[in-house]
Short mmCIF file of C-alpha atoms in Angstrom, two decimals:
data_model
loop_
_atom_site.label_atom_id
_atom_site.label_comp_id
_atom_site.label_asym_id
_atom_site.label_seq_id
_atom_site.Cartn_x
_atom_site.Cartn_y
_atom_site.Cartn_z
CA UNK A 1 47.62 -15.23 8.96
CA UNK A 2 48.58 -14.84 5.40
CA UNK A 3 48.43 -12.19 2.74
CA UNK A 4 46.07 -14.16 0.13
CA UNK A 5 43.40 -11.70 0.40
CA UNK A 6 45.59 -8.91 -1.07
CA UNK A 7 47.55 -11.31 -3.85
CA UNK A 8 44.64 -13.01 -5.13
CA UNK A 9 43.13 -11.76 -8.43
CA UNK A 10 40.33 -9.29 -7.79
CA UNK A 11 37.20 -10.01 -9.99
CA UNK A 12 35.20 -6.93 -9.42
CA UNK A 13 35.06 -3.22 -8.59
CA UNK A 14 34.33 -2.46 -4.82
CA UNK A 15 30.62 -1.43 -4.61
CA UNK A 16 31.70 2.19 -3.27
CA UNK A 17 33.26 2.98 -6.55
CA UNK A 18 31.35 3.13 -9.99
CA UNK A 19 32.41 0.41 -12.49
CA UNK A 20 35.00 1.46 -14.85
CA UNK A 21 33.07 2.78 -18.23
CA UNK A 22 30.00 2.73 -16.65
CA UNK A 23 30.30 5.82 -14.53
CA UNK A 24 27.68 8.03 -16.60
CA UNK A 25 24.78 5.42 -15.69
CA UNK A 26 25.66 4.87 -12.00
CA UNK A 27 24.67 7.18 -9.34
CA UNK A 28 25.85 7.27 -5.34
CA UNK A 29 23.34 6.07 -3.02
CA UNK A 30 22.80 7.19 0.53
CA UNK A 31 24.95 4.48 1.75
CA UNK A 32 27.79 5.41 0.02
CA UNK A 33 27.39 2.68 -2.60
CA UNK A 34 26.99 3.14 -6.22
CA UNK A 35 24.41 1.58 -8.17
CA UNK A 36 22.84 2.27 -11.51
CA UNK A 37 20.32 5.31 -12.14
CA UNK A 38 16.89 4.07 -11.90
CA UNK A 39 15.48 7.11 -13.92
CA UNK A 40 12.58 9.16 -13.09
CA UNK A 41 9.86 6.88 -14.19
CA UNK A 42 10.96 3.92 -11.84
CA UNK A 43 11.30 6.26 -9.18
CA UNK A 44 8.06 7.76 -9.90
CA UNK A 45 6.26 4.16 -9.46
CA UNK A 46 8.21 3.67 -6.21
CA UNK A 47 7.25 6.76 -4.63
CA UNK A 48 3.42 6.29 -5.67
CA UNK A 49 3.44 2.61 -4.34
CA UNK A 50 5.33 3.26 -1.11
CA UNK A 51 4.91 6.71 -0.53
CA UNK A 52 7.63 9.27 1.17
CA UNK A 53 5.71 10.56 4.28
CA UNK A 54 7.56 7.97 6.49
CA UNK A 55 11.47 8.20 7.26
CA UNK A 56 13.80 5.40 6.09
CA UNK A 57 16.88 4.39 7.44
CA UNK A 58 18.96 6.68 5.30
CA UNK A 59 16.64 9.36 4.79
CA UNK A 60 13.99 11.52 6.38
CA UNK A 61 10.31 12.06 4.99
CA UNK A 62 11.18 15.59 4.30
CA UNK A 63 14.23 14.72 2.02
CA UNK A 64 12.34 11.84 0.53
CA UNK A 65 9.15 14.10 -0.21
CA UNK A 66 11.26 16.83 -1.62
CA UNK A 67 12.92 14.16 -4.10
CA UNK A 68 9.52 13.06 -4.95
CA UNK A 69 8.26 16.50 -5.84
CA UNK A 70 11.24 17.02 -8.07
CA UNK A 71 10.53 13.60 -9.79
CA UNK A 72 6.97 14.18 -10.29
CA UNK A 73 7.39 17.54 -11.88
CA UNK A 74 10.21 16.32 -14.06
CA UNK A 75 7.95 13.70 -15.04
CA UNK A 76 5.03 15.97 -15.78
CA UNK A 77 6.98 18.01 -17.94
CA UNK A 78 8.08 14.95 -20.15
CA UNK A 79 4.93 13.25 -20.18
CA UNK A 80 1.94 14.28 -18.38
CA UNK A 81 -0.12 11.56 -20.03
CA UNK A 82 2.09 8.80 -18.61
CA UNK A 83 1.92 10.36 -15.05
CA UNK A 84 -1.72 10.43 -14.78
CA UNK A 85 -1.41 6.54 -15.95
CA UNK A 86 0.95 5.90 -13.16
CA UNK A 87 -1.12 7.60 -10.59
CA UNK A 88 -4.19 5.77 -11.67
CA UNK A 89 -2.25 2.34 -11.38
CA UNK A 90 -1.04 3.13 -8.11
CA UNK A 91 -4.51 4.24 -6.82
CA UNK A 92 -6.13 1.19 -7.79
CA UNK A 93 -5.41 -0.79 -4.57
CA UNK A 94 -1.48 -1.03 -5.26
CA UNK A 95 -0.15 1.90 -3.25
CA UNK A 96 0.42 1.23 0.43
CA UNK A 97 -2.21 3.96 0.81
CA UNK A 98 -4.07 6.59 -1.32
CA UNK A 99 -1.82 9.79 -0.18
CA UNK A 100 0.96 9.44 -2.51
CA UNK A 101 -1.46 9.32 -5.55
CA UNK A 102 -3.38 12.02 -4.22
CA UNK A 103 -0.54 14.03 -3.72
CA UNK A 104 0.89 13.58 -7.08
CA UNK A 105 -2.36 14.56 -8.43
CA UNK A 106 -2.11 17.81 -6.80
CA UNK A 107 1.23 18.16 -8.65
CA UNK A 108 -0.12 17.10 -12.12
CA UNK A 109 -2.76 20.11 -11.67
CA UNK A 110 0.03 22.40 -11.37
CA UNK A 111 1.64 21.21 -14.78
CA UNK A 112 2.13 24.11 -17.18
CA UNK A 113 1.18 22.26 -20.21
CA UNK A 114 -2.74 22.12 -21.25
CA UNK A 115 -2.32 18.00 -21.52
CA UNK A 116 -1.16 18.20 -17.56
CA UNK A 117 -4.43 19.89 -16.90
CA UNK A 118 -6.61 17.93 -18.98
CA UNK A 119 -4.96 14.34 -17.59
CA UNK A 120 -5.60 15.84 -14.11
CA UNK A 121 -9.27 16.59 -14.79
CA UNK A 122 -9.72 13.11 -16.48
CA UNK A 123 -8.51 10.91 -13.51
CA UNK A 124 -9.69 12.96 -10.61
CA UNK A 125 -12.94 11.00 -9.83
CA UNK A 126 -10.98 7.70 -10.16
CA UNK A 127 -8.22 8.82 -7.55
CA UNK A 128 -10.68 10.88 -5.23
CA UNK A 129 -13.37 8.54 -4.55
CA UNK A 130 -14.28 9.08 -1.09
CA UNK A 131 -14.71 12.02 1.07
CA UNK A 132 -11.72 11.22 2.98
CA UNK A 133 -9.73 11.31 -0.23
CA UNK A 134 -11.61 14.58 -0.85
CA UNK A 135 -10.67 16.29 2.42
CA UNK A 136 -7.08 15.26 1.60
CA UNK A 137 -7.01 16.36 -1.73
CA UNK A 138 -8.35 20.11 -0.45
CA UNK A 139 -5.82 20.09 2.10
CA UNK A 140 -2.63 19.36 -0.47
CA UNK A 141 -4.31 21.71 -2.72
CA UNK A 142 -4.58 24.59 -0.45
CA UNK A 143 -1.16 23.89 0.75
CA UNK A 144 0.66 23.76 -2.68
CA UNK A 145 -1.40 25.89 -5.15
CA UNK A 146 -4.51 27.42 -4.12
CA UNK A 147 -7.74 27.01 -5.86
CA UNK A 148 -7.78 28.17 -9.50
CA UNK A 149 -10.17 27.52 -12.27
CA UNK A 150 -9.43 23.84 -12.94
CA UNK A 151 -9.49 23.11 -9.34
CA UNK A 152 -13.05 24.79 -8.74
CA UNK A 153 -14.20 22.83 -11.76
CA UNK A 154 -13.40 19.31 -10.65
CA UNK A 155 -14.23 20.60 -7.07
CA UNK A 156 -17.77 21.43 -8.25
CA UNK A 157 -18.38 18.16 -10.35
CA UNK A 158 -17.25 16.06 -7.46
CA UNK A 159 -19.83 17.51 -5.36
CA UNK A 160 -22.63 17.57 -7.76
CA UNK A 161 -22.27 14.13 -9.17
CA UNK A 162 -25.07 12.15 -10.67
CA UNK A 163 -25.14 9.57 -7.93
CA UNK A 164 -26.37 11.61 -5.35
CA UNK A 165 -27.06 8.47 -2.91
CA UNK A 166 -23.46 7.75 -3.15
CA UNK A 167 -22.65 11.44 -2.64
CA UNK A 168 -24.88 11.49 0.43
CA UNK A 169 -23.20 8.51 1.84
CA UNK A 170 -19.79 10.17 1.58
CA UNK A 171 -20.98 13.54 3.08
CA UNK A 172 -22.55 11.67 6.10
CA UNK A 173 -19.88 9.25 6.91
CA UNK A 174 -17.01 12.03 6.52
CA UNK A 175 -18.37 15.24 7.59
CA UNK A 176 -14.97 16.84 8.25
CA UNK A 177 -11.17 16.01 8.15
CA UNK A 178 -8.03 17.76 7.79
CA UNK A 179 -9.33 21.23 8.65
CA UNK A 180 -12.34 21.07 6.18
CA UNK A 181 -15.85 20.53 6.44
CA UNK A 182 -18.14 19.78 3.31
CA UNK A 183 -20.01 23.17 4.36
CA UNK A 184 -16.62 24.83 3.49
CA UNK A 185 -16.31 22.88 0.19
CA UNK A 186 -19.84 23.66 -0.87
CA UNK A 187 -19.05 27.52 -0.15
CA UNK A 188 -15.53 27.20 -1.68
CA UNK A 189 -16.75 25.68 -4.93
CA UNK A 190 -20.23 27.55 -5.09
CA UNK A 191 -21.91 24.38 -6.22
CA UNK A 192 -25.54 24.85 -7.55
CA UNK A 193 -27.69 21.83 -6.80
CA UNK A 194 -28.65 20.11 -10.09
CA UNK A 195 -31.33 18.18 -8.91
CA UNK A 196 -34.08 18.60 -6.07
CA UNK A 197 -32.07 15.70 -3.98
CA UNK A 198 -29.02 17.66 -4.19
CA UNK A 199 -30.72 20.72 -3.21
CA UNK A 200 -32.04 18.96 0.11
CA UNK A 201 -28.94 17.32 0.55
CA UNK A 202 -26.69 20.61 0.54
CA UNK A 203 -29.22 22.37 2.61
CA UNK A 204 -28.63 19.42 5.39
CA UNK A 205 -24.93 20.10 4.97
CA UNK A 206 -25.03 24.02 5.42
CA UNK A 207 -27.94 24.23 7.84
CA UNK A 208 -28.65 20.78 9.30
CA UNK A 209 -32.32 19.66 10.14
CA UNK A 210 -33.85 21.69 12.73
CA UNK A 211 -36.93 19.67 12.24
CA UNK A 212 -36.94 16.22 11.28
CA UNK A 213 -39.38 15.50 8.50
CA UNK A 214 -42.26 13.24 9.14
CA UNK A 215 -41.45 10.91 6.14
CA UNK A 216 -38.00 9.99 4.52
CA UNK A 217 -37.73 12.60 1.61
CA UNK A 218 -36.15 9.95 -0.92
CA UNK A 219 -34.01 6.87 -0.97
CA UNK A 220 -31.14 8.80 -1.82
CA UNK A 221 -31.45 10.93 1.67
CA UNK A 222 -32.69 7.74 3.39
CA UNK A 223 -29.35 7.34 5.59
CA UNK A 224 -29.56 10.87 6.59
CA UNK A 225 -32.74 10.77 7.93
CA UNK A 226 -31.92 7.82 10.09
CA UNK A 227 -29.13 9.73 11.26
CA UNK A 228 -31.01 12.55 11.77
CA UNK A 229 -33.49 10.33 14.06
CA UNK A 230 -31.03 8.76 15.90
CA UNK A 231 -29.68 12.19 17.19
CA UNK A 232 -33.47 12.42 18.61
CA UNK A 233 -33.67 8.83 19.44
CA UNK A 234 -30.37 7.62 21.01
CA UNK A 235 -32.07 4.93 23.21
CA UNK A 236 -33.22 3.52 19.70
CA UNK A 237 -29.77 2.91 18.08
CA UNK A 238 -30.52 -0.70 17.15
CA UNK A 239 -33.65 0.04 15.19
CA UNK A 240 -31.53 3.04 13.39
CA UNK A 241 -28.60 0.83 12.46
CA UNK A 242 -30.71 -2.05 11.41
CA UNK A 243 -33.39 0.20 9.26
CA UNK A 244 -31.14 2.88 8.35
CA UNK A 245 -27.95 0.77 7.16
CA UNK A 246 -25.74 3.14 9.29
CA UNK A 247 -22.09 2.61 9.44
CA UNK A 248 -20.05 2.80 12.75
CA UNK A 249 -18.95 6.25 11.55
CA UNK A 250 -22.76 7.44 11.36
CA UNK A 251 -23.80 5.87 14.55
CA UNK A 252 -21.33 5.81 16.98
CA UNK A 253 -20.93 9.54 17.51
CA UNK A 254 -24.71 10.09 18.12
CA UNK A 255 -25.98 6.77 19.22
CA UNK A 256 -25.61 4.54 22.39
CA UNK A 257 -23.50 1.85 21.28
CA UNK A 258 -23.53 -1.61 22.99
CA UNK A 259 -22.55 -5.08 21.89
CA UNK A 260 -25.72 -5.47 20.15
CA UNK A 261 -25.38 -2.27 18.18
CA UNK A 262 -22.06 -3.74 17.29
CA UNK A 263 -23.29 -6.75 16.30
CA UNK A 264 -25.89 -5.10 13.83
CA UNK A 265 -23.08 -3.16 12.33
CA UNK A 266 -20.92 -6.29 12.25
CA UNK A 267 -23.68 -7.93 10.21
CA UNK A 268 -23.33 -5.27 7.25
CA UNK A 269 -19.87 -4.11 7.85
CA UNK A 270 -17.80 -3.67 4.28
CA UNK A 271 -14.60 -5.39 4.38
CA UNK A 272 -12.29 -2.34 4.90
CA UNK A 273 -14.02 -1.63 8.04
CA UNK A 274 -14.22 -5.15 9.35
CA UNK A 275 -10.33 -5.34 8.94
CA UNK A 276 -9.79 -2.23 10.85
CA UNK A 277 -12.31 -3.40 13.63
CA UNK A 278 -11.49 -6.86 14.59
CA UNK A 279 -9.93 -5.92 17.71
CA UNK A 280 -12.68 -3.96 19.06
CA UNK A 281 -15.37 -6.58 18.06
CA UNK A 282 -13.20 -9.23 19.87
CA UNK A 283 -13.12 -7.07 22.78
CA UNK A 284 -16.87 -6.53 22.85
CA UNK A 285 -17.44 -9.93 22.57
CA UNK A 286 -19.04 -10.02 19.12
CA UNK A 287 -16.13 -12.29 17.94
CA UNK A 288 -15.24 -14.99 20.14
CA UNK A 289 -14.23 -18.83 19.49
CA UNK A 290 -18.07 -20.02 20.33
CA UNK A 291 -19.78 -17.36 17.88
CA UNK A 292 -19.20 -19.61 15.00
CA UNK A 293 -21.66 -17.61 12.58
CA UNK A 294 -19.95 -14.36 13.22
CA UNK A 295 -16.26 -16.06 12.64
CA UNK A 296 -17.78 -17.67 9.28
CA UNK A 297 -18.66 -14.17 8.22
CA UNK A 298 -15.56 -13.15 8.86
CA UNK A 299 -13.91 -15.77 6.73
CA UNK A 300 -16.52 -15.45 3.82
CA UNK A 301 -15.53 -11.89 3.57
CA UNK A 302 -11.34 -11.80 4.22
CA UNK A 303 -10.96 -15.10 2.60
CA UNK A 304 -12.67 -14.11 -0.70
CA UNK A 305 -10.29 -12.98 -3.23
CA UNK A 306 -12.99 -11.06 -5.18
CA UNK A 307 -13.94 -9.09 -1.98
CA UNK A 308 -10.31 -8.28 -1.23
CA UNK A 309 -9.73 -7.08 -4.85
CA UNK A 310 -12.99 -4.80 -4.97
CA UNK A 311 -12.43 -3.37 -1.57
CA UNK A 312 -8.93 -2.52 -2.82
CA UNK A 313 -7.32 -4.02 0.35
CA UNK A 314 -3.60 -4.19 0.20
CA UNK A 315 -1.56 -6.80 1.58
CA UNK A 316 0.18 -4.52 3.75
CA UNK A 317 -3.25 -3.45 5.25
CA UNK A 318 -3.69 -7.34 6.01
CA UNK A 319 -0.45 -7.83 7.30
CA UNK A 320 -0.62 -4.79 9.50
CA UNK A 321 -4.18 -6.02 10.54
CA UNK A 322 -2.49 -9.59 11.49
CA UNK A 323 0.18 -7.77 13.57
CA UNK A 324 -2.11 -5.57 15.65
CA UNK A 325 -4.70 -8.42 16.02
CA UNK A 326 -2.22 -10.76 17.50
CA UNK A 327 -0.62 -8.24 19.21
CA UNK A 328 -4.20 -8.06 21.45
CA UNK A 329 -3.96 -4.29 21.52
CA UNK A 330 -0.34 -3.91 22.51
CA UNK A 331 0.25 -2.25 18.82
CA UNK A 332 -1.64 0.06 16.69
CA UNK A 333 -3.87 3.09 17.89
CA UNK A 334 -6.44 1.49 19.69
CA UNK A 335 -6.85 2.06 23.37
CA UNK A 336 -8.73 -1.34 23.68
CA UNK A 337 -7.19 -4.65 24.55
CA UNK A 338 -8.49 -8.00 23.66
CA UNK A 339 -7.54 -11.74 23.85
CA UNK A 340 -6.97 -13.01 20.30
CA UNK A 341 -9.26 -15.54 18.78
CA UNK A 342 -6.95 -18.15 17.29
CA UNK A 343 -9.46 -18.67 14.12
CA UNK A 344 -9.16 -14.83 13.51
CA UNK A 345 -5.49 -15.16 13.21
CA UNK A 346 -5.86 -18.04 10.79
CA UNK A 347 -8.08 -16.10 8.74
CA UNK A 348 -5.86 -13.17 8.33
CA UNK A 349 -2.79 -15.20 7.49
CA UNK A 350 -5.13 -16.85 4.40
CA UNK A 351 -6.03 -13.49 3.65
CA UNK A 352 -2.52 -11.97 3.44
CA UNK A 353 -1.83 -14.61 0.72
CA UNK A 354 -5.05 -13.89 -1.12
CA UNK A 355 -4.62 -10.42 -1.13
CA UNK A 356 -1.35 -10.93 -3.68
CA UNK A 357 -1.75 -12.02 -7.18
CA UNK A 358 -0.64 -15.55 -7.50
CA UNK A 359 -1.14 -18.45 -10.23
CA UNK A 360 -0.51 -22.07 -10.13
CA UNK A 361 3.32 -23.22 -9.91
CA UNK A 362 5.42 -22.43 -12.90
CA UNK A 363 7.83 -25.47 -12.30
CA UNK A 364 10.89 -23.09 -12.15
CA UNK A 365 13.56 -23.06 -9.42
CA UNK A 366 13.49 -19.82 -7.46
CA UNK A 367 16.00 -18.33 -5.25
CA UNK A 368 14.64 -15.79 -2.97
CA UNK A 369 17.31 -13.42 -1.48
CA UNK A 370 15.58 -11.23 1.40
CA UNK A 371 17.55 -8.31 2.65
CA UNK A 372 18.11 -8.63 6.28
CA UNK A 373 20.72 -5.92 6.74
CA UNK A 374 20.33 -2.98 9.12
CA UNK A 375 18.89 -0.63 7.04
CA UNK A 376 15.62 -2.83 6.51
CA UNK A 377 14.77 -2.93 10.26
CA UNK A 378 13.32 0.57 9.76
CA UNK A 379 9.69 0.94 10.33
CA UNK A 380 7.18 1.53 7.44
CA UNK A 381 4.07 1.78 9.55
CA UNK A 382 4.70 3.89 12.68
CA UNK A 383 1.57 2.68 14.87
CA UNK A 384 2.34 -1.18 14.10
CA UNK A 385 6.11 -1.04 13.72
CA UNK A 386 5.99 -3.04 10.55
CA UNK A 387 9.42 -3.21 9.22
CA UNK A 388 10.76 -3.32 5.62
CA UNK A 389 12.26 -6.87 6.22
CA UNK A 390 9.09 -7.92 7.49
CA UNK A 391 7.25 -6.73 4.24
CA UNK A 392 9.94 -8.08 2.23
CA UNK A 393 9.87 -11.68 3.85
CA UNK A 394 5.94 -11.47 3.65
CA UNK A 395 6.11 -10.98 -0.40
CA UNK A 396 9.35 -13.56 -0.68
CA UNK A 397 7.07 -15.98 1.14
CA UNK A 398 3.82 -15.42 -0.74
CA UNK A 399 5.73 -15.87 -4.07
CA UNK A 400 7.52 -19.06 -2.59
CA UNK A 401 4.06 -20.71 -1.20
CA UNK A 402 2.86 -20.70 -4.95
CA UNK A 403 5.65 -22.69 -6.15
CA UNK A 404 7.22 -26.11 -5.36
CA UNK A 405 10.99 -25.49 -5.86
CA UNK A 406 12.22 -22.67 -4.11
CA UNK A 407 14.72 -21.52 -1.44
CA UNK A 408 14.35 -18.41 0.85
CA UNK A 409 17.77 -16.74 2.38
CA UNK A 410 18.91 -13.75 3.98
CA UNK A 411 21.76 -11.36 2.75
CA UNK A 412 23.45 -8.72 4.75
CA UNK A 413 27.46 -9.24 4.23
CA UNK A 414 26.82 -12.86 4.23
CA UNK A 415 24.03 -15.12 2.75
CA UNK A 416 22.64 -17.23 5.41
CA UNK A 417 19.60 -19.58 5.97
CA UNK A 418 16.46 -18.08 7.40
CA UNK A 419 14.93 -21.61 8.39
CA UNK A 420 11.71 -20.02 6.41
CA UNK A 421 9.62 -22.61 4.03
CA UNK A 422 6.22 -22.52 2.67
CA UNK A 423 4.81 -24.37 5.69
CA UNK A 424 5.62 -21.27 7.72
CA UNK A 425 2.87 -18.87 8.65
CA UNK A 426 3.55 -15.34 7.86
CA UNK A 427 3.76 -14.35 11.58
CA UNK A 428 6.46 -17.11 12.13
CA UNK A 429 8.35 -16.15 8.91
CA UNK A 430 8.65 -12.19 9.65
CA UNK A 431 9.70 -13.18 13.17
CA UNK A 432 12.46 -15.46 11.89
CA UNK A 433 13.58 -12.69 9.55
CA UNK A 434 13.19 -9.64 11.84
CA UNK A 435 15.60 -11.48 14.41
CA UNK A 436 18.58 -11.52 12.05
CA UNK A 437 18.60 -7.84 11.02
CA UNK A 438 22.07 -6.94 11.31
CA UNK A 439 25.34 -5.39 9.42
CA UNK A 440 25.92 -3.74 5.97
CA UNK A 441 24.47 -4.65 2.71
CA UNK A 442 26.04 -6.87 0.09
CA UNK A 443 23.85 -8.29 -2.40
CA UNK A 444 26.62 -9.98 -4.43
CA UNK A 445 26.93 -12.61 -1.61
CA UNK A 446 23.93 -14.44 -2.66
CA UNK A 447 25.60 -15.05 -6.18
CA UNK A 448 28.78 -15.98 -4.33
CA UNK A 449 26.90 -18.86 -2.33
CA UNK A 450 25.10 -20.17 -5.25
CA UNK A 451 28.35 -20.23 -7.51
CA UNK A 452 30.13 -21.85 -4.22
CA UNK A 453 27.18 -24.40 -3.87
CA UNK A 454 26.54 -24.77 -7.79
CA UNK A 455 22.89 -24.09 -7.09
CA UNK A 456 21.26 -23.90 -10.61
CA UNK A 457 18.16 -21.39 -10.11
CA UNK A 458 15.99 -20.29 -12.92
CA UNK A 459 15.03 -17.04 -11.12
CA UNK A 460 16.78 -15.14 -8.23
CA UNK A 461 14.51 -12.56 -6.53
CA UNK A 462 15.81 -9.81 -4.63
CA UNK A 463 13.70 -8.19 -1.80
CA UNK A 464 15.64 -5.00 -0.78
CA UNK A 465 15.96 -1.28 -0.27
CA UNK A 466 18.56 -1.83 -3.09
CA UNK A 467 21.38 0.14 -0.66
CA UNK A 468 24.04 -2.29 -1.62
CA UNK A 469 27.59 -1.08 -0.71
CA UNK A 470 29.43 -3.29 1.63
CA UNK A 471 30.92 -5.73 -1.38
CA UNK A 472 34.11 -6.08 -3.30
CA UNK A 473 32.24 -6.52 -6.50
CA UNK A 474 29.12 -4.86 -7.83
CA UNK A 475 25.98 -7.36 -8.00
CA UNK A 476 25.89 -7.23 -11.58
CA UNK A 477 29.48 -8.33 -11.92
CA UNK A 478 28.80 -11.18 -9.46
CA UNK A 479 25.80 -12.16 -11.81
CA UNK A 480 27.73 -12.23 -14.86
CA UNK A 481 30.45 -14.54 -13.03
CA UNK A 482 27.29 -16.92 -11.96
CA UNK A 483 26.14 -16.96 -15.40
CA UNK A 484 29.57 -18.04 -16.75
CA UNK A 485 30.12 -20.72 -14.19
CA UNK A 486 26.60 -22.17 -13.26
CA UNK A 487 23.49 -21.04 -15.36
CA UNK A 488 23.72 -18.83 -18.22
CA UNK A 489 20.00 -18.25 -18.45
CA UNK A 490 19.27 -17.05 -14.97
CA UNK A 491 16.69 -14.42 -14.63
CA UNK A 492 17.36 -11.65 -11.91
CA UNK A 493 14.49 -9.72 -10.31
CA UNK A 494 15.19 -7.21 -7.99
CA UNK A 495 12.08 -5.63 -5.91
CA UNK A 496 13.01 -2.33 -4.62
CA UNK A 497 10.93 -1.76 -1.29
CA UNK A 498 12.29 1.98 -0.75
CA UNK A 499 11.46 5.21 -2.60
CA UNK A 500 14.98 5.64 -3.95
CA UNK A 501 16.48 6.35 -7.30
CA UNK A 502 18.61 3.68 -7.50
CA UNK A 503 18.63 0.09 -9.14
CA UNK A 504 20.86 -2.97 -8.90
CA UNK A 505 19.92 -3.96 -12.36
CA UNK A 506 22.18 -3.40 -15.18
CA UNK A 507 20.23 -1.39 -17.78
CA UNK A 508 22.25 -3.40 -20.68
CA UNK A 509 21.11 -6.82 -19.30
CA UNK A 510 18.12 -8.26 -21.11
CA UNK A 511 17.59 -10.87 -18.42
CA UNK A 512 17.41 -8.68 -15.20
CA UNK A 513 14.24 -6.57 -14.14
CA UNK A 514 13.82 -3.96 -11.52
CA UNK A 515 10.20 -3.94 -10.01
CA UNK A 516 9.20 -1.31 -7.26
CA UNK A 517 7.07 -1.03 -3.82
CA UNK A 518 4.54 -3.46 -2.38
CA UNK A 519 2.79 -3.95 -5.48
CA UNK A 520 0.20 -6.66 -4.97
CA UNK A 521 0.93 -7.96 -8.51
CA UNK A 522 4.75 -8.25 -7.96
CA UNK A 523 4.49 -12.35 -7.26
CA UNK A 524 2.41 -12.86 -10.37
CA UNK A 525 4.61 -10.60 -12.68
CA UNK A 526 7.61 -12.42 -11.37
CA UNK A 527 6.07 -15.85 -12.27
CA UNK A 528 5.09 -14.21 -15.87
CA UNK A 529 8.93 -13.49 -16.19
CA UNK A 530 9.95 -16.74 -15.38
CA UNK A 531 7.79 -18.59 -18.03
CA UNK A 532 8.65 -15.90 -20.94
CA UNK A 533 4.99 -14.66 -20.84
CA UNK A 534 6.43 -11.21 -20.41
#
């Protein structure tokens, strides 16, 4: 043994200490390491995209949500219009689900400035799109603030919208959620029906139909008529589904469901419902290897980029469906079990890739550094067990698949080869990465490896929770050393996958960028940064 480790010249500052002279710009993370303060707007976007209703390795959901609330309130006080824009950005298929945007929407309605109330009213119908969203909004509103004038106005407008057919669909599909029914909402907001169709719809909501009308009252109320007809003719479920275009939420509670009923539902099933019911459809025999026409329909829906976008299908939804489906029912909330159809797995693999926004190869050299430290083994989706590491690996792989010159390695306190290439399926890639979750976090080791191996990358992408603490120099210091020794023009992108207010990006570095959350547009933005389009 010798004492070279002590006598050799130190080139950086331990990550458990702030960089000298930069103390005012840095904060201490929950892991004990010092990182740059990302600021309220970066944290706001992360919280909206990722959500805080799930605990992370370093913090419980209560603590995370308290931080989220404080950041939203601070941002609203500074610029309520910008907060509204961030809520819309996240709600448009970019957040892992719509709960965080709806929660922030309620906080926006509580802003003291008139601009906050106005912004809330303007974006409300674009965020609260479904009956499920409406119930969730009612629940948060009741808990956080109560039903004042501005709340009653937007609630009344939502329930008396001009598209009465679309409203009837929502009221039938989601008849009650989270302690509220539509009868409660109509009474709460004292909604006056603006048209005869509205009047008949509200009458059905409040009283139901004691007698079934002999004829369908109008096109707007056709689904409700068929729903009520099915309640009285349960042995004619097939006819009600085929003629009434009922969804499974409408037909299943009142009809007699068999394989043929599910086949009829499948024939008109929208993309979101299809993704959620692949296991059930397989268990029932609707989806089988020898049912080619049905498998063709699954492929035409799930492997269509436009359908994925219009359905606001988030890549994490697809990844969750892939993991659940391949488990045969061992994961997720389903009480059913099934033998996975191989082609369905292939379709879902392709759908994961298509759900991200990528373009043709840029021709640049990419290094993808995936955080495989212990903190990344924490689950993001409880029922499926999807971890931060698995999501990080998926996002890195989909970015790499669009390029020709890339390398994917994992970092904790060392920088190791994960054995992942673009030929890997997403399933095999996440398995390879998740098997290597270990140790502390030191993002600087990626730069050390590239310096030692003279690896000249145009772009390095970190996929991490940003809680780097174990190194003897900060990542920004290691990046400066890499630029001095290997490539002065390398661009660094740090994608933070946890709702924390920290960043590894030096705010004074014009060639480093901070991105947050599981944004489907992240790979495309990285490509644009690589080619100076941004």
